[in-house]
XYZ file of C-alpha atoms in Angstrom:
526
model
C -34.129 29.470 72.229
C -38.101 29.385 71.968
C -39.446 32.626 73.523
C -42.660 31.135 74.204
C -44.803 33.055 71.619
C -46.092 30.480 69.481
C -46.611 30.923 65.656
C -49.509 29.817 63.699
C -49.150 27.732 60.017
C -51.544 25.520 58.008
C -50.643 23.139 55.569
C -53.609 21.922 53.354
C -53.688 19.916 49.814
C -56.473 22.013 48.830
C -55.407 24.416 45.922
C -51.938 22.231 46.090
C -50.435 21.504 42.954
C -49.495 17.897 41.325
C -45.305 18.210 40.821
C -44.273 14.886 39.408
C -43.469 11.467 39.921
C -40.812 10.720 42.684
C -37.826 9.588 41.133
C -35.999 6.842 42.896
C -32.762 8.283 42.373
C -33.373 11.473 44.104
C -32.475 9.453 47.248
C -28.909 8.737 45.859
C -25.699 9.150 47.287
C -21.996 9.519 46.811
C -18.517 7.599 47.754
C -15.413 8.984 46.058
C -11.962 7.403 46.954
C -11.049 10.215 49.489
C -9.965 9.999 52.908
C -11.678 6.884 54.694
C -14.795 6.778 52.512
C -13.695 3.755 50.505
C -10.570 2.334 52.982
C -11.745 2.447 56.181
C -14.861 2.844 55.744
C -16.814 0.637 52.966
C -14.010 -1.338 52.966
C -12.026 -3.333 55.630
C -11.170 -7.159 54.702
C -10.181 -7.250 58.403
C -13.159 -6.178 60.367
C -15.266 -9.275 61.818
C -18.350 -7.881 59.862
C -16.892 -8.063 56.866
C -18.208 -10.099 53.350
C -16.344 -12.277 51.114
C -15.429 -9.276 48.906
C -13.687 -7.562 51.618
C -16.863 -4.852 52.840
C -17.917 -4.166 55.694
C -21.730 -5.998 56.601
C -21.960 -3.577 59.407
C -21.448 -0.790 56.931
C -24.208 -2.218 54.954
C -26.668 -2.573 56.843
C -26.473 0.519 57.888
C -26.779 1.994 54.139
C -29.744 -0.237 53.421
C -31.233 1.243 56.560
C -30.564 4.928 55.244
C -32.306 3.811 51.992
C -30.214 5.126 49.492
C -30.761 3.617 45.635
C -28.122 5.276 43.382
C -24.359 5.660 44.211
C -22.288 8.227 42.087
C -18.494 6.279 42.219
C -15.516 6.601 42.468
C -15.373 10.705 42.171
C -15.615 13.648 42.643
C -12.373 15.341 42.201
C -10.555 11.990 42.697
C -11.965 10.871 38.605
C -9.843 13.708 36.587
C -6.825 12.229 37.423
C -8.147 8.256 37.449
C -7.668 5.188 35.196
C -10.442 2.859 35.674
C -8.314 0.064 34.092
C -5.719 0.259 37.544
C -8.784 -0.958 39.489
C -10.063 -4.150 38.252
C -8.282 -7.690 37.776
C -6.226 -9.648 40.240
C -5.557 -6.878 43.548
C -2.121 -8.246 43.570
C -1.051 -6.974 40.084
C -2.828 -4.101 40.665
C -0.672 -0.712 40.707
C -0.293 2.304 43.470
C -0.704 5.245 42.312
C -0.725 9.269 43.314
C -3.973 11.069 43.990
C -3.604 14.670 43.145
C -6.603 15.845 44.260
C -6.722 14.857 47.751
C -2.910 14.644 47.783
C -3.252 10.908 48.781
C -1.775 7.066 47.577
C -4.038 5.207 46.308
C -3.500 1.429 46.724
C -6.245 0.244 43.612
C -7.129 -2.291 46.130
C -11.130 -1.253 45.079
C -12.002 -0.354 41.913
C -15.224 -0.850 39.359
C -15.012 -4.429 39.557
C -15.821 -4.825 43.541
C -17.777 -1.691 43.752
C -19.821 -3.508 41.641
C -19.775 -6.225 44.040
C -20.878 -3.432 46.774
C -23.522 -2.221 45.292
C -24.978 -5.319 43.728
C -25.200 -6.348 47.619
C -26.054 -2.714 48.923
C -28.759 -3.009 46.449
C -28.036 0.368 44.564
C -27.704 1.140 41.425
C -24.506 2.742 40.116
C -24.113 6.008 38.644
C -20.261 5.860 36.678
C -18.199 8.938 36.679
C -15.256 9.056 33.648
C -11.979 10.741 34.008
C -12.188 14.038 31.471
C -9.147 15.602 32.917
C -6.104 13.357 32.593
C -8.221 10.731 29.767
C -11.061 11.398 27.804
C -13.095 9.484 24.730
C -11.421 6.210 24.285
C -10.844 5.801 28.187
C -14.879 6.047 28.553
C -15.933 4.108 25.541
C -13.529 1.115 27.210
C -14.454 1.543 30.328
C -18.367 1.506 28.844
C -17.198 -1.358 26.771
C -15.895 -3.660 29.917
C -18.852 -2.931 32.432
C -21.825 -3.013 30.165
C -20.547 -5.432 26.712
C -21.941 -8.832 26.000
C -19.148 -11.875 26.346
C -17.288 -11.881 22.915
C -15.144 -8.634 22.652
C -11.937 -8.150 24.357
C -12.831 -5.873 26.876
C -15.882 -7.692 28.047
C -13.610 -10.953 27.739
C -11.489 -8.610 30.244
C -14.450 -8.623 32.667
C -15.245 -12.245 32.555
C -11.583 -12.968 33.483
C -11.837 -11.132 36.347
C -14.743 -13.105 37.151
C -18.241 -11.096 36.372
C -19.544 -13.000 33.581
C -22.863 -10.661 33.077
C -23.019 -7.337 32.085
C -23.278 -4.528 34.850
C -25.788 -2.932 33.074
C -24.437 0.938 34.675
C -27.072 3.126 32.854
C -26.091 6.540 34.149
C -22.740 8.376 33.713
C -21.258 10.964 34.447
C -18.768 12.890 31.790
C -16.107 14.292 34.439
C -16.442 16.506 37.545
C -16.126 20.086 38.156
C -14.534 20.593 35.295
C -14.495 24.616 35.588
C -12.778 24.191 38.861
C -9.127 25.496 39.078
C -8.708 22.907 41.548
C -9.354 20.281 38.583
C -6.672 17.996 36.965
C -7.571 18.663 33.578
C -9.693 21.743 34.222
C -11.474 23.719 31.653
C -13.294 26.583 30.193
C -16.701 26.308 29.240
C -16.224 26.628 25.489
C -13.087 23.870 26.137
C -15.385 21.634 28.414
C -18.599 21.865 25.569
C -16.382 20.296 22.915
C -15.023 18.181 24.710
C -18.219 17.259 26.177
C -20.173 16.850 22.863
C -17.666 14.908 21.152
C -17.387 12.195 23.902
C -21.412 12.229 24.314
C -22.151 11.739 20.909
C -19.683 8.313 20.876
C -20.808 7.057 24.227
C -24.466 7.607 22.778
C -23.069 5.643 19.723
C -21.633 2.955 21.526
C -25.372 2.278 23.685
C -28.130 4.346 22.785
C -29.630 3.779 25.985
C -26.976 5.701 28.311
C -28.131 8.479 30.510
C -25.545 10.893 29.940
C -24.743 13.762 32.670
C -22.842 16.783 31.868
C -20.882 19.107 34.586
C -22.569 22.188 35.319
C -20.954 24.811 37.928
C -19.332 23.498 40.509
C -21.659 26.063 42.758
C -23.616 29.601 42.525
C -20.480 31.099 43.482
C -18.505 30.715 40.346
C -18.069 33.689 38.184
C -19.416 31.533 35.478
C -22.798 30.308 36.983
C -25.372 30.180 34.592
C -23.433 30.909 31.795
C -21.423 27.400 31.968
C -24.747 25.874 31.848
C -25.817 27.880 28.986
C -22.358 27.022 26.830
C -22.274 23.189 27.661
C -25.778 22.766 26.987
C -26.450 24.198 23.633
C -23.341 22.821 22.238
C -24.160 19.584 23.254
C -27.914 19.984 24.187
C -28.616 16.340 21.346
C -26.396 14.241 23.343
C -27.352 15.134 27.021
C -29.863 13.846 29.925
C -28.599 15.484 33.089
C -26.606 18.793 33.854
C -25.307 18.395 37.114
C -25.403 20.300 40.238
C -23.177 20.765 42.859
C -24.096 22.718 46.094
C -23.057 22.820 50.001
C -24.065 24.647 53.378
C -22.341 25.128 56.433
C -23.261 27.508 59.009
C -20.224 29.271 58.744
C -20.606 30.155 55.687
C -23.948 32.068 56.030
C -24.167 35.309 56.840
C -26.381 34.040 60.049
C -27.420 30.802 61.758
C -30.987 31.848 60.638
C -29.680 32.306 56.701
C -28.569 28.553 57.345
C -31.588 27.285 58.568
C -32.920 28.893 55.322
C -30.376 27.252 53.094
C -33.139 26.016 51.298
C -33.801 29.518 49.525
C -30.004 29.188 47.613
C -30.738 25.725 46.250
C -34.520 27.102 45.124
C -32.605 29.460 43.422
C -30.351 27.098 42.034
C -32.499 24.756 40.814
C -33.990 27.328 38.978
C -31.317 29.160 37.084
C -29.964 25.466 35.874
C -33.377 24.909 34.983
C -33.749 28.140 32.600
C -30.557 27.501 31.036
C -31.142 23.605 30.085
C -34.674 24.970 28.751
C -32.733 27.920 26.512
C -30.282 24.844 25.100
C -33.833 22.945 24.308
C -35.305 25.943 22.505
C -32.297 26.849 20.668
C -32.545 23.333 19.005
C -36.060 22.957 18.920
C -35.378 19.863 21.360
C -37.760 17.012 21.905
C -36.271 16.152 25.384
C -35.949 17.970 28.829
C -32.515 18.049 29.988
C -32.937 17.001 33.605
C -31.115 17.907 36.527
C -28.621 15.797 38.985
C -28.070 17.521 42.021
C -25.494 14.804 42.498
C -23.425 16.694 45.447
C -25.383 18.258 48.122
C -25.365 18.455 51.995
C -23.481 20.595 54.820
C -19.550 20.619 54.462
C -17.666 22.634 56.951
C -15.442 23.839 54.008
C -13.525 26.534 56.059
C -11.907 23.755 57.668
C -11.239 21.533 54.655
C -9.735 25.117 53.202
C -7.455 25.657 56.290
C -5.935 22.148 55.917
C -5.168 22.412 52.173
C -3.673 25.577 52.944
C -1.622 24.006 55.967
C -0.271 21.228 53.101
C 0.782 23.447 50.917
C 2.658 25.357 53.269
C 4.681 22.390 54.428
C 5.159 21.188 51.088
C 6.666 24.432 48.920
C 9.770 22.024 48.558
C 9.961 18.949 46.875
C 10.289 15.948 49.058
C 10.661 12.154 48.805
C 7.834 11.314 51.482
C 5.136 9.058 50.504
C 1.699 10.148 50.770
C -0.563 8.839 53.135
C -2.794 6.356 52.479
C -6.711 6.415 53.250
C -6.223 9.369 55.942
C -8.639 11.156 57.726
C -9.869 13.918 55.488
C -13.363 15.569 55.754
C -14.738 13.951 58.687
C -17.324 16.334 59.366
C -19.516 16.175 62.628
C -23.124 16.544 62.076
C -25.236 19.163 64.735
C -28.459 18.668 65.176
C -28.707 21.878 63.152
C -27.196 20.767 60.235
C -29.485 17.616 60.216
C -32.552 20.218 60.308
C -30.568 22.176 57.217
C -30.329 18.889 55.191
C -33.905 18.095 55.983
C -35.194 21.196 54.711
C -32.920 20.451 51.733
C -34.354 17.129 51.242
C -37.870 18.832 51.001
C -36.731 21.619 48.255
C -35.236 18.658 45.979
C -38.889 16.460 45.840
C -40.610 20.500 45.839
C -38.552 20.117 42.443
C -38.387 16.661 41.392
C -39.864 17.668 37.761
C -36.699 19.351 37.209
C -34.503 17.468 39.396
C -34.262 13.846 38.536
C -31.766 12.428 40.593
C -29.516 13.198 43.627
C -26.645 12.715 45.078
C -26.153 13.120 48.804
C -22.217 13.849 49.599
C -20.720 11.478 50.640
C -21.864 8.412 52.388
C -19.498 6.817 54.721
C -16.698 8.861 56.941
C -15.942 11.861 54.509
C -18.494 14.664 54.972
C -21.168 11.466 55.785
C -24.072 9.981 57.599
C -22.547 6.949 58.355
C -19.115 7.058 60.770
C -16.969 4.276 61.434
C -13.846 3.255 63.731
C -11.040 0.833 62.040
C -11.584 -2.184 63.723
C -14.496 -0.899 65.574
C -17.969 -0.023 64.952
C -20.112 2.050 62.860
C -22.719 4.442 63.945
C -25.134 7.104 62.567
C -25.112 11.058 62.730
C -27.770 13.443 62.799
C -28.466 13.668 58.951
C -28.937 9.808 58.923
C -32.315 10.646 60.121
C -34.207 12.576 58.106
C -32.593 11.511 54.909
C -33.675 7.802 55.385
C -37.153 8.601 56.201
C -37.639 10.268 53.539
C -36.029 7.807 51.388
C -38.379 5.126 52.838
C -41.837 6.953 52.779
C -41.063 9.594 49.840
C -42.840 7.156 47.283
C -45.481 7.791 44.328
C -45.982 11.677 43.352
C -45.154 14.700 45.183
C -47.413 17.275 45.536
C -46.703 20.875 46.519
C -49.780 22.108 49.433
C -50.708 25.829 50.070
C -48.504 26.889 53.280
C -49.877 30.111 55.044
C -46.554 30.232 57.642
C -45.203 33.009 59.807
C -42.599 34.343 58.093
C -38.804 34.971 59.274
C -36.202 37.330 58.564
C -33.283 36.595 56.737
C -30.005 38.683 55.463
C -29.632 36.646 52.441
C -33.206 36.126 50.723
C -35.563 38.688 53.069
C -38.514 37.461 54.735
C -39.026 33.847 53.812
C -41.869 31.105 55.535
C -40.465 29.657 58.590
C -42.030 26.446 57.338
C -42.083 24.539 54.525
C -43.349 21.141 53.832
C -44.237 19.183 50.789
C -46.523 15.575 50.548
C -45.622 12.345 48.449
C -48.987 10.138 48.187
C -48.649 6.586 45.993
C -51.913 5.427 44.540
C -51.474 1.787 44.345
C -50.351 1.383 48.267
C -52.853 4.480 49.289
C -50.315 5.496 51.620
C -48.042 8.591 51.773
C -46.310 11.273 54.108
C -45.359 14.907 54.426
C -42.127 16.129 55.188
C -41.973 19.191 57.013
C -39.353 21.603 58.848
C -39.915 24.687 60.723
C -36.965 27.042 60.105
C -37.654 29.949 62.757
C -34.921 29.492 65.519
C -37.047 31.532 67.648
C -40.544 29.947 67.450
C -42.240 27.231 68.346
C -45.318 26.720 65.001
C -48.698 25.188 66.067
C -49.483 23.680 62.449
C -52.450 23.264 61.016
C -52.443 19.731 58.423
C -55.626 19.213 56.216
C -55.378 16.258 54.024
C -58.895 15.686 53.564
C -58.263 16.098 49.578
C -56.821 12.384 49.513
C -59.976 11.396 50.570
C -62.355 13.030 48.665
C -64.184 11.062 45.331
C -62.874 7.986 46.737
C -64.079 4.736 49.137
C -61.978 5.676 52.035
C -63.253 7.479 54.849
C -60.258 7.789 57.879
C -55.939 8.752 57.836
C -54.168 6.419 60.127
C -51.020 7.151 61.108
C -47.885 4.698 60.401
C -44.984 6.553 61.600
C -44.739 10.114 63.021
C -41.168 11.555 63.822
C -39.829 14.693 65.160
C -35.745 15.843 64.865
C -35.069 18.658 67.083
C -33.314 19.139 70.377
C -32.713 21.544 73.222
C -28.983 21.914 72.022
C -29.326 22.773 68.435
C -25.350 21.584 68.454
C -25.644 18.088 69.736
C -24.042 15.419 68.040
C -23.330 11.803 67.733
C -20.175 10.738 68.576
C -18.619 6.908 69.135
C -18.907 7.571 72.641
C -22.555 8.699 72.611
C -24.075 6.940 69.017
C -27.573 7.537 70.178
C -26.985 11.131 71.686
C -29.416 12.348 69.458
C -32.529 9.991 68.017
C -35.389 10.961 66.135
C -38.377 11.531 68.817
C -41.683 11.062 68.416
C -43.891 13.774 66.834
C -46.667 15.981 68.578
C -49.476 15.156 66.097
C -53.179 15.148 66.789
C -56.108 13.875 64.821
C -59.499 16.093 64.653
C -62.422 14.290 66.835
C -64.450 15.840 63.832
C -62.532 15.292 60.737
C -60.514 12.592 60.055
C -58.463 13.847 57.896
C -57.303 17.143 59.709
C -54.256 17.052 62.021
C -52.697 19.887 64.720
C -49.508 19.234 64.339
C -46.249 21.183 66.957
C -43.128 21.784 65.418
C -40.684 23.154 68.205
C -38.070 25.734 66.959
C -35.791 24.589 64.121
C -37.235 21.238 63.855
C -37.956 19.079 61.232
C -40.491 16.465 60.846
C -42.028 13.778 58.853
C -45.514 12.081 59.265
C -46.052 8.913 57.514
C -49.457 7.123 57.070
C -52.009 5.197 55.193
C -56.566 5.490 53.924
C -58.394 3.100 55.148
């Protein structure tokens, strides 16, 4: 709780620093066939909202509200034991099968052919993940064949049988998941993984020049292997590569205080920055003419302890073999967002675009009912949780180049990473619209910040002479553990921020950020 002493920060573009273009994809997301992400949840041929194709319209609305442009499909740990071909033709041919990573059957009533239907009316693009554990090279040069070929070849014949005539035109894909995870069908070690890797690159690369290939990188900082994974994977295959991917998740939990996970934003830094080294050692070593990007294509807060406790409680029951189906589209990972956790992924949100040279595209896990923004009921409705908020206006107003501003912040202390700022911020400005926003969060549980913003630098050498504000928004609440819930949807909204313009210059804001807040502050030159 705030103790009344208020802190002092300034935010100012003067001496800030030009990062990079924002990438549209950094406001991706993620839907794997696990629990009630796909059944249940984008999916439900029975619900009164629902399209022609079987999804939900309430469900989609809802995702073009949250903004999100790129969906990673169908896995996740759900891909190394997937074939692609079970999912597409007639539903009533199509076969059930086991899922051995979530210990689930999966009916093959979606597969790529409607989740291309989904996204081509979500309006996202989609990013294609291809089964390295239990298939490989041929599987993925088919599967590249039938979504992307022209009419004429028997795969892409395949397609237009099952009645998409054009080309899907999937650009991006991913070359298996987690593969140095013990926990993977098909796992491997990093030497395994970089031949593997390189061989099916270089073909897929063959097949269309034009792919955007992603290769796995750790499946987080805490494998033994972190860093050196990287390092193996991307010099052996460094010619064939656009994306290493990276996987990280917070929960408070899991920090060593609820201050260290207000600062979670220190471990991806970190992150971010030993991939980074490692994909710039594979470019050296071959005297590279291409930056191997990074897809931080799983990220958010996961309450893993309690996804752990339940894998252990089904293996306990199931130490015998047994003749009892598996259940079908359960509920697995259905995480309930605090208030806190939607200040965490906020903060988040602000490290990835404080990166967005490196970090290319994003991936924020999942989307609907597993470990999501987006909740639904069977047969009922649909309503947002706490992280819906700051991800989608970010995703909205994050638009032209980022730019890193000098912070002077108050600092707070930390077990993990020391003293750190207790605020941090970063500012996206477009040229052709002339409008822009910062993002900021203030990380001190203790504090209330009285913040200095100076953005007279946007107006400087140029025609326009005033800031006006378009949208101003503050997340934060008394009870740092409030929650939406289908009985109280709108317990927690985004309120409006306490922001103040300077009588004498325009351009100069006092801005309050209550304790563990986050805010964003859209606007336009006129």
């Amino acid at each position: 709780m705030n103790d009344n002493e208020v802190k002092r920060s300034t935010i100012s573009l003067q001496g800030a620093h030009h990062i990079a273009d924002v990438p549209r994809r950094i406001f991706g997301s993620f839907i794997e066939h696990l629990g009630r992400s796909v059944y249940g949840g984008i999916y439900e041929p029975e619900h009164e909202s629902a399209n022609e194709h079987g999804f939900r319209g309430d469900v989609l609305d809802l995702v073009k509200e949250l903004g999100v442009t790129c969906v990673r499909y169908p896995g996740g740990n759900f891909v190394s034991n997937y074939r692609w071909q079970d999912g597409v033709g007639p539903k009533n041919q199509r076969p059930v099968r086991r899922d051995l990573a979530w210990h689930t059957t999966e009916p093959n009533q979606v597969g790529l052919d409607d989740f291309y239907h989904w996204s081509k009316a979500a309006g996202t693009e989609i990013m294609m993940a291809v089964n390295m554990g239990t298939q490989g090279l041929q599987s993925a040069l088919d599967e590249i064949e039938y979504a992307n070929g022209a009419p004429g070849t028997a795969l892409a014949d395949w397609r237009v049988a099952n009645g998409i005539r054009e080309p899907m035109d999937i650009r991006m894909w991913c070359i298996g998941n987690e593969m140095d995870g013990p926990w993977q069908v098909g796992h491997m070690s990093a030497e395994e993984y970089a031949v593997a890797v390189e061989r099916t690159a270089h073909a897929m690369k063959l097949a269309e020049p034009g792919l955007e290939l992603v290769a796995c990188g750790s499946s987080s900082a805490s494998m033994p292997t972190f860093g050196t994974w990287e390092r193996t994977v991307l010099t052996r295959a460094y010619d064939y590569l656009d994306f290493v991917s990276c996987h990280a998740y917070y929960f408070e939990r899991g920090a060593k205080s609820p201050q260290d996970f207000l600062a979670s934003g220190e471990n991806m830094k970190h992150f971010i920055a030993t991939v980074a080294a490692q994909a710039d050692d594979a470019k050296a070593a071959h005297q590279g003419d291409h930056d191997i990007a990074l897809s931080f294509d799983e990220w958010g807060v996961w309450y893993q302890d309690d996804w752990n406790r339940q894998e252990e409680e089904w293996k306990a029951q199931n130490r015998v073999l047994h003749n009892e189906p598996w259940p079908t589209a359960p509920h697995l990972l259905e995480d309930t967002y605090t208030v806190r956790d939607a200040v965490v992924e906020g903060a988040l949100m602000i490290e990835l675009l404080a990166h967005c040279d490196r970090v290319r595209s994003a991936s924020r896990a999942q989307l609907v009912n597993v470990i999501a923004p987006i909740m639904t009921q069977n047969d009922g409705p649909a309503w947002k949780q706490t992280v819906f908020y700051p991800f989608a206006f970010a995703a909205h107003h994050a638009v032209g180049d980022a730019f890193a501003p000098t912070i002077h912040s108050s600092q707070v202390h930390t077990e993990s990473y020391g003293d750190v700022d207790a605020v941090r911020a970063v500012v996206t400005f477009d040229q052709q619209t002339h409008s822009g926003c910062v993002l900021m969060v203030n990380r001190d549980m203790q504090h209330t910040t009285e913040l200095q913003l100076d953005l007279q630098d946007l107006l400087s050498n140029t025609q326009f002479t005033e800031i006006i504000a378009d949208e101003q928004v503050l997340l934060h609440d008394d009870d740092p553990y409030a929650t939406n819930t289908i009985e109280h949807p709108d317990r927690v909204k985004l309120r409006t921020l306490d922001i103040t313009a300077s009588a004498e210059h325009p351009a100069q804001f006092t801005v309050t950020l209550p304790e563990e807040s986050w805010a964003g502050f859209a606007f336009h030159l006129v």
